[in-house]
């Protein structure tokens, strides 16, 4: 009897403490008690005085310990014999206490939140510089910047304002000070014990969700619908992708990871679920707080992953793919533990694989574009076709992205040549691709060679656009030489394509050079041959003067024509140009010198020799240096200066 | 499709065309006579059949609460179960369409104009992706309501007497719920139930908050804190405009237009219908504008296609639902939302009318209302998650067929 009256008194005291803090009627009760003075008075106000708070929590515990089990704690075994009046008062007191605690929980969570140092997380300063820079689609520069990024970001991730540029690994930040977290845990554990876990979770999510949303907004994550993304220019999207990658790292590794830790610290050992909800785990509050933000974050990448596939997108999409692939383990770590969060991991993984598909699709789109490039105007002077430059720059970028691409590109292009023309008669004929040893070669390498084969194929049809066969050979020479040189200049590309194919290319442009010389010079050199000059049956000086004059005249005319025309042709590579001139000179000059030596006296003895012998050997030698300069000839000037 | 095909299947062409050949095999058996026409006819027949299955039985199955009742496919229109079947039908139709197109392509019967039609459909379908995302958010939001409603319901259904403590707890949960509903309805652009609930809230909960300053403060904080709705789409996004874009240029092919014109039109119609139903069913931005019935697709002539009658009936039924007085201002036409709103009101009224201590009829009223609410909560818990997954599945299917479209249009360019 004594014990129970003591308990009743204790219970009553606890109820009194609790009722002083009735949230819904604090004005009427509050004045009386020690703590509840003003309207806004809170128990947990972050100040030094925790006496009242502790007393309140003790009272809540006493209520729980002493009161007949409240029917409100769902799932607890029913006790039938509770005095109804007392039970009602106690359950009312519990409700009052819980409403109070809910307010306190919200108050602490809201008022004690630390300012998230977003700028430090995402290095927003360098980010804005980035977006200012002109978007010249200079992917190489971009790649270099990324590499630099790689270097200096591994460094210290300790200390708040360290010099990292973007997060390489999970970095949990204190979202609230430790004492506030322990208050929250103290409150949450009372609420959970009284069966008010769901209310607690609701409050938690309703406070943290806007906080997460605002953190993402500060990181520059925009709300873009798929339609928005589809409408934007690719250049604009490139800048957004760049920004997104940084923001996503900061969001996942900083914001989400910190949110998960906060949730863990507050809820990890609490029974949150009532019997009716089976799925709630201790990170359910976390999942509810961040799910919307996470879906929105990945929504952008998803929108990119389903966009149209065009070659210029390849490298930014690889960047995006790599960024997500890099984030996936952390996304898994952060989200995959809870059922609510799992869908976020699943979605991120789906996006990654869709981006991988996009990369493959774009590469084959590129191959097709190279094969079909339709431009029908021959470039003047037989110089390097813009397509060749574009394809080779693109190819060397492909080789820069070798690490990712050789993971993603796992089938060889050979299937293409068989399948693509099926049912499509007007497809251009496909070049043959016979690759030496399929097993020893990366599929990516096979694709690169395929791209070059296809390019050569296209160039050959472009070469046939020239009316002058010599120019057509010169065009092939220039372009194939350029291809070979680009390969030689890039160790990555050379490593992938291999010396064997490079040798083939070298042979090909040399052959083109030979063909050019044969086509362009044979007729000219034929003027300098002896055949047909000697009068048949003649005894001593059996040279036909008129024939000789004709020869000199036609040589002069042919050479002048060649000089006039081929000075406008262009060999952009200085070494190749020089070699070609030397090669011409080596054939032309000795032939002319000996022809002159043998026949000049026949002309000089006659009238007006200057009409027939217009050039000295030196004149020719000088003239040859005008060839392939890509500008109008200056023969007359030179002749005068020599004359 | 040289690079896309990556799963180590070397260069075997049979592996490559596995999907197509399997389907075409099946098709060839079914449709013996002349390829194209038979295919077209089969497609339209299947299409009509799957739409027909969605027509609700004319008997209103008077079951309350959840989606439990019904049995063999007789779900009530716009219930979670019905929406799920609608999405299933869409997926089926889309699959048929894929086969049809692949079939035509294989026969070489797909001229450039036909490919263009397919591309047009894919473009249209891509516009539905944002609707899928909005619907996903909306479903998520409904689950949030359910969690609050379930607190109120389960508190009052717990064994033992109902004391003031329980009533206050339930009332608080209902109050928080009404704040959410008000906000969401406002975001969706309509007013009715929400404004009712808002005024109701002031009436019934203001009373409990004795001090005006305290009460207004608490009210302000709690409502601003529960204002947690955030769409993942941009603020300017509007379901109404999106639906218009999906339906734009959707016109019945003329009689002489053969080939793909009819199936593409059919797919466009069903796509629009599905998008419209999703928007109508769950909260999403600018939903109420979208519900003006004239945003429904221009109707095909009833006799023109075998699938036109069931489609038209469906459209009419949906439009009717939208116009029903008790639903017009709802947060969503989803049957379960309607029940949730109704039983939330009922429970709020019952609590307000209840004297303390509860006894007799009053207690029975409260418990009955709580039981109704609990039932719909249970139905939502069971149904909404699969629905969300299925919305996602529709998203995937649309993306997949578009990507396939991108690949094949690439090969058949010029």
GROMACS .gro file of C-alpha atoms in nm, chain A residues 22-24 26-27 39-40 70-72 74 78 84 87-88 91-92 95-96 102-103 106 110 195-196 198-199 202 206-207 209 213 223 225-228 230 276 288 291 295-296 302 306-309 339 347 350 354 357 360-361 363-365 367-368 372 409-412 414 416 418-420 424 447, chain B residues 2-8 11 13 16 119 123 126 129-130 133 136 140 143-144 147-148 150-151 154 158-161 163-166 168-169 172 176 208-211 213-214 217 221-222 225-226 228 230-235 237 381 385 388 392 395-396 399 402-403 406-407 410-414:
model
  144
   22UNK     CA    1   0.175   2.188  -2.220
   23UNK     CA    2   0.253   2.313  -2.568
   24UNK     CA    3  -0.106   2.375  -2.660
   26UNK     CA    4   0.144   2.708  -2.227
   27UNK     CA    5   0.014   3.053  -2.147
   39UNK     CA    6   0.575   3.243  -2.476
   40UNK     CA    7   0.876   3.116  -2.659
   70UNK     CA    8  -0.092   0.360  -2.225
   71UNK     CA    9  -0.315   0.205  -2.483
   72UNK     CA   10  -0.162   0.443  -2.727
   74UNK     CA   11   0.040   0.033  -3.012
   78UNK     CA   12  -0.336  -0.481  -2.318
   84UNK     CA   13  -0.994   0.442  -1.602
   87UNK     CA   14  -0.521   0.594  -1.703
   88UNK     CA   15  -0.684   0.885  -1.878
   91UNK     CA   16  -0.228   0.912  -2.111
   92UNK     CA   17  -0.321   1.276  -2.136
   95UNK     CA   18   0.029   1.313  -2.490
   96UNK     CA   19   0.112   1.655  -2.348
  102UNK     CA   20   0.791   1.711  -3.057
  103UNK     CA   21   0.810   2.089  -3.042
  106UNK     CA   22   1.178   2.056  -3.398
  110UNK     CA   23   1.596   2.389  -3.649
  195UNK     CA   24   0.521   0.485  -2.927
  196UNK     CA   25   0.556   0.829  -3.083
  198UNK     CA   26   0.641   0.809  -3.623
  199UNK     CA   27   0.569   1.163  -3.509
  202UNK     CA   28   0.775   1.317  -3.941
  206UNK     CA   29   1.002   1.790  -4.230
  207UNK     CA   30   1.298   1.987  -4.094
  209UNK     CA   31   1.416   1.788  -4.611
  213UNK     CA   32   1.694   2.089  -5.067
  223UNK     CA   33   1.548   2.163  -6.119
  225UNK     CA   34   1.271   1.856  -6.637
  226UNK     CA   35   1.368   1.608  -6.904
  227UNK     CA   36   1.195   1.835  -7.150
  228UNK     CA   37   1.408   2.128  -7.036
  230UNK     CA   38   1.618   1.814  -7.428
  276UNK     CA   39   0.170  -0.141  -3.843
  288UNK     CA   40   1.262   1.048  -4.630
  291UNK     CA   41   1.496   1.105  -5.130
  295UNK     CA   42   1.602   1.185  -5.723
  296UNK     CA   43   1.619   1.540  -5.844
  302UNK     CA   44   1.916   1.065  -6.641
  306UNK     CA   45   1.849   0.957  -7.284
  307UNK     CA   46   1.928   1.250  -7.508
  308UNK     CA   47   1.999   1.231  -7.876
  309UNK     CA   48   2.330   1.078  -7.958
  339UNK     CA   49   1.456  -0.003  -4.854
  347UNK     CA   50   1.844   0.453  -6.031
  350UNK     CA   51   2.069   0.243  -6.421
  354UNK     CA   52   2.243   0.399  -6.981
  357UNK     CA   53   2.500   0.258  -7.377
  360UNK     CA   54   2.863   0.298  -7.732
  361UNK     CA   55   2.581   0.443  -7.938
  363UNK     CA   56   3.079   0.590  -8.102
  364UNK     CA   57   2.895   0.393  -8.365
  365UNK     CA   58   2.706   0.706  -8.462
  367UNK     CA   59   3.169   0.579  -8.724
  368UNK     CA   60   2.862   0.613  -8.938
  372UNK     CA   61   2.879   0.895  -9.471
  409UNK     CA   62   3.369  -0.090  -7.574
  410UNK     CA   63   3.386  -0.464  -7.559
  411UNK     CA   64   3.264  -0.568  -7.898
  412UNK     CA   65   3.456  -0.533  -8.217
  414UNK     CA   66   3.341  -0.627  -8.751
  416UNK     CA   67   2.884  -0.375  -8.828
  418UNK     CA   68   2.788  -0.737  -9.209
  419UNK     CA   69   2.476  -0.613  -9.042
  420UNK     CA   70   2.437  -0.253  -9.129
  424UNK     CA   71   1.931  -0.119  -9.714
  447UNK     CA   72   3.723   0.052  -8.346
  645UNK     CA   73   2.825  -0.218  -8.382
  646UNK     CA   74   2.925  -0.090  -8.041
  647UNK     CA   75   2.600  -0.119  -7.864
  648UNK     CA   76   2.607  -0.490  -7.873
  649UNK     CA   77   2.854  -0.557  -7.604
  650UNK     CA   78   2.776  -0.858  -7.398
  651UNK     CA   79   3.068  -1.052  -7.532
  654UNK     CA   80   3.001  -1.128  -8.394
  656UNK     CA   81   2.446  -1.226  -8.620
  659UNK     CA   82   2.223  -0.995  -8.250
  762UNK     CA   83   1.059   0.870  -8.452
  766UNK     CA   84   0.948   1.203  -7.942
  769UNK     CA   85   0.971   1.108  -7.434
  772UNK     CA   86   0.880   1.083  -6.911
  773UNK     CA   87   0.836   1.405  -6.717
  776UNK     CA   88   0.856   1.162  -6.280
  779UNK     CA   89   0.640   0.936  -5.897
  783UNK     CA   90   0.553   0.969  -5.287
  786UNK     CA   91   0.250   0.806  -4.908
  787UNK     CA   92   0.346   1.095  -4.685
  790UNK     CA   93   0.181   0.805  -4.284
  791UNK     CA   94   0.015   1.094  -4.100
  793UNK     CA   95  -0.218   0.622  -4.021
  794UNK     CA   96  -0.092   0.775  -3.698
  797UNK     CA   97  -0.394   0.358  -3.538
  801UNK     CA   98  -0.554   0.073  -3.030
  802UNK     CA   99  -0.715  -0.151  -2.773
  803UNK     CA  100  -0.834   0.012  -2.457
  804UNK     CA  101  -1.036   0.318  -2.387
  806UNK     CA  102  -0.886   0.918  -2.357
  807UNK     CA  103  -0.825   1.278  -2.427
  808UNK     CA  104  -0.459   1.202  -2.482
  809UNK     CA  105  -0.536   0.977  -2.776
  811UNK     CA  106  -0.537   1.502  -2.896
  812UNK     CA  107  -0.272   1.293  -3.060
  815UNK     CA  108  -0.265   1.667  -3.409
  819UNK     CA  109  -0.060   1.813  -3.978
  851UNK     CA  110  -0.746   2.364  -2.835
  852UNK     CA  111  -0.478   2.627  -2.844
  853UNK     CA  112  -0.583   2.850  -2.566
  854UNK     CA  113  -0.329   3.125  -2.601
  856UNK     CA  114  -0.007   3.405  -2.957
  857UNK     CA  115   0.112   3.059  -2.880
  860UNK     CA  116   0.301   3.067  -3.350
  864UNK     CA  117   0.583   2.683  -3.742
  865UNK     CA  118   0.411   2.355  -3.787
  868UNK     CA  119   0.769   2.287  -4.139
  869UNK     CA  120   0.531   2.046  -4.290
  871UNK     CA  121   0.771   1.959  -4.741
  873UNK     CA  122   0.904   1.961  -5.343
  874UNK     CA  123   0.866   1.850  -5.697
  875UNK     CA  124   1.177   1.727  -5.862
  876UNK     CA  125   1.077   1.900  -6.181
  877UNK     CA  126   1.134   2.266  -6.236
  878UNK     CA  127   0.900   2.516  -6.083
  880UNK     CA  128   0.681   2.274  -6.518
 1024UNK     CA  129   0.074   0.095  -4.813
 1028UNK     CA  130   0.488   0.114  -5.373
 1031UNK     CA  131   0.557   0.372  -5.801
 1035UNK     CA  132   0.921   0.368  -6.319
 1038UNK     CA  133   0.961   0.521  -6.781
 1039UNK     CA  134   1.215   0.250  -6.861
 1042UNK     CA  135   1.342   0.513  -7.276
 1045UNK     CA  136   1.343   0.542  -7.784
 1046UNK     CA  137   1.703   0.433  -7.759
 1049UNK     CA  138   1.786   0.610  -8.208
 1050UNK     CA  139   2.000   0.313  -8.301
 1053UNK     CA  140   2.088   0.572  -8.739
 1054UNK     CA  141   2.137   0.268  -8.958
 1055UNK     CA  142   1.857   0.358  -9.184
 1056UNK     CA  143   1.948   0.717  -9.221
 1057UNK     CA  144   1.925   0.866  -9.565
   0.00000   0.00000   0.00000
